[in-house]
Amino acid sequence: MDASALWLYFVLLVGIIVVPGMDMLFVLANALTGGRQAGVAATAGIMLGGICHTIFGTIFVTGLSTLLPVVAPAMMVAGSLYMMWIGFTLSRSAIAVDRVEAAAARPLGTILAQGVLTCVLNPKAWLFVLAVYPQFMKPIYGPIWLQALIMGTMTITVQMVVYGGLALAALRGRDALTENHAATVWIGRGAGLLLMAVAAFTLFRAIKGM
């Protein structure tokens, strides 16, 4: 691939990932309430979802341009509703940090699976793939599979650095919250309410565009 095109894709990729959204809130919420392992599992789930988006973008570019634009709005609506449900669950939670670790209330496999779904059904990611991939993944740059491998590697690497870094940063502040259960509860509820607000906005835009 052309080096200038890769740099431009990298800039756009970093820009879309660092903007606070559903994936970021999901990782932060799990890191704060579940500890290091939960934060890592959430980040890994988001990265697996990023691989799914790369596969989707590759298929979109290579031949399903007539079908997927019809399916995309429905997927965006489904993703928004799923995010609203997760946000609603968080907004009603009352989990203290130390009790979560002791009881292991949420299996890591569940967090990983939710992370994959969170990323796969994230309307922001769908819009990014639909808008950006056709501009950068072109036959003139070489084999499509190689371009997909490069762009996919860049995607999950940026996700790991940004979301993993946020999870670790949250954990450092988390130690100060273990003795303040009320603060932990309201942080989780606040993240849930913010997640619901973002999901409601994207749902409105998805319905408006149908």
PDB file of N, CA and C in Angstrom, residues 56-57 59-61 64-73 126 130:
ATOM      1  N   PHE A  56     -15.439  -7.468   7.559  1.00  0.00           N
ATOM      2  CA  PHE A  56     -16.613  -6.867   6.940  1.00  0.00           C
ATOM      3  C   PHE A  56     -16.212  -5.841   5.887  1.00  0.00           C
ATOM      4  N   GLY A  57     -15.231  -4.982   6.225  1.00  0.00           N
ATOM      5  CA  GLY A  57     -14.792  -3.966   5.279  1.00  0.00           C
ATOM      6  C   GLY A  57     -14.203  -4.575   4.027  1.00  0.00           C
ATOM      7  N   ILE A  59     -14.957  -7.569   2.715  1.00  0.00           N
ATOM      8  CA  ILE A  59     -16.057  -8.123   1.924  1.00  0.00           C
ATOM      9  C   ILE A  59     -16.837  -7.011   1.233  1.00  0.00           C
ATOM     10  N   PHE A  60     -17.049  -5.920   1.954  1.00  0.00           N
ATOM     11  CA  PHE A  60     -17.777  -4.782   1.398  1.00  0.00           C
ATOM     12  C   PHE A  60     -17.064  -4.228   0.168  1.00  0.00           C
ATOM     13  N   VAL A  61     -15.756  -4.084   0.287  1.00  0.00           N
ATOM     14  CA  VAL A  61     -14.984  -3.511  -0.815  1.00  0.00           C
ATOM     15  C   VAL A  61     -14.930  -4.457  -2.007  1.00  0.00           C
ATOM     16  N   LEU A  64     -19.833  -6.740  -2.200  1.00  0.00           N
ATOM     17  CA  LEU A  64     -21.209  -6.700  -1.718  1.00  0.00           C
ATOM     18  C   LEU A  64     -21.709  -5.270  -1.577  1.00  0.00           C
ATOM     19  N   SER A  65     -21.260  -4.394  -2.450  1.00  0.00           N
ATOM     20  CA  SER A  65     -21.602  -2.983  -2.346  1.00  0.00           C
ATOM     21  C   SER A  65     -23.084  -2.703  -2.542  1.00  0.00           C
ATOM     22  N   THR A  66     -23.826  -3.631  -3.146  1.00  0.00           N
ATOM     23  CA  THR A  66     -25.259  -3.408  -3.348  1.00  0.00           C
ATOM     24  C   THR A  66     -26.095  -3.917  -2.179  1.00  0.00           C
ATOM     25  N   LEU A  67     -25.594  -4.929  -1.464  1.00  0.00           N
ATOM     26  CA  LEU A  67     -26.366  -5.529  -0.382  1.00  0.00           C
ATOM     27  C   LEU A  67     -26.132  -4.836   0.956  1.00  0.00           C
ATOM     28  N   LEU A  68     -24.870  -4.603   1.297  1.00  0.00           N
ATOM     29  CA  LEU A  68     -24.540  -4.139   2.636  1.00  0.00           C
ATOM     30  C   LEU A  68     -25.075  -2.748   2.981  1.00  0.00           C
ATOM     31  N   PRO A  69     -25.153  -1.791   2.037  1.00  0.00           N
ATOM     32  CA  PRO A  69     -25.758  -0.520   2.420  1.00  0.00           C
ATOM     33  C   PRO A  69     -27.206  -0.659   2.866  1.00  0.00           C
ATOM     34  N   VAL A  70     -27.898  -1.709   2.412  1.00  0.00           N
ATOM     35  CA  VAL A  70     -29.273  -1.942   2.851  1.00  0.00           C
ATOM     36  C   VAL A  70     -29.290  -2.553   4.246  1.00  0.00           C
ATOM     37  N   VAL A  71     -28.322  -3.407   4.526  1.00  0.00           N
ATOM     38  CA  VAL A  71     -28.260  -4.087   5.816  1.00  0.00           C
ATOM     39  C   VAL A  71     -27.702  -3.176   6.908  1.00  0.00           C
ATOM     40  N   ALA A  72     -26.796  -2.273   6.542  1.00  0.00           N
ATOM     41  CA  ALA A  72     -26.095  -1.453   7.531  1.00  0.00           C
ATOM     42  C   ALA A  72     -27.023  -0.660   8.453  1.00  0.00           C
ATOM     43  N   PRO A  73     -28.065   0.031   7.951  1.00  0.00           N
ATOM     44  CA  PRO A  73     -28.933   0.777   8.871  1.00  0.00           C
ATOM     45  C   PRO A  73     -29.585  -0.103   9.933  1.00  0.00           C
ATOM     46  N   TRP A 126     -19.242   0.980  12.331  1.00  0.00           N
ATOM     47  CA  TRP A 126     -19.875   0.684  11.039  1.00  0.00           C
ATOM     48  C   TRP A 126     -19.745   1.878  10.102  1.00  0.00           C
ATOM     49  N   LEU A 130     -17.739   1.796   6.523  1.00  0.00           N
ATOM     50  CA  LEU A 130     -18.464   2.088   5.284  1.00  0.00           C
ATOM     51  C   LEU A 130     -17.914   3.323   4.576  1.00  0.00           C
TER      52      LEU A 130
END
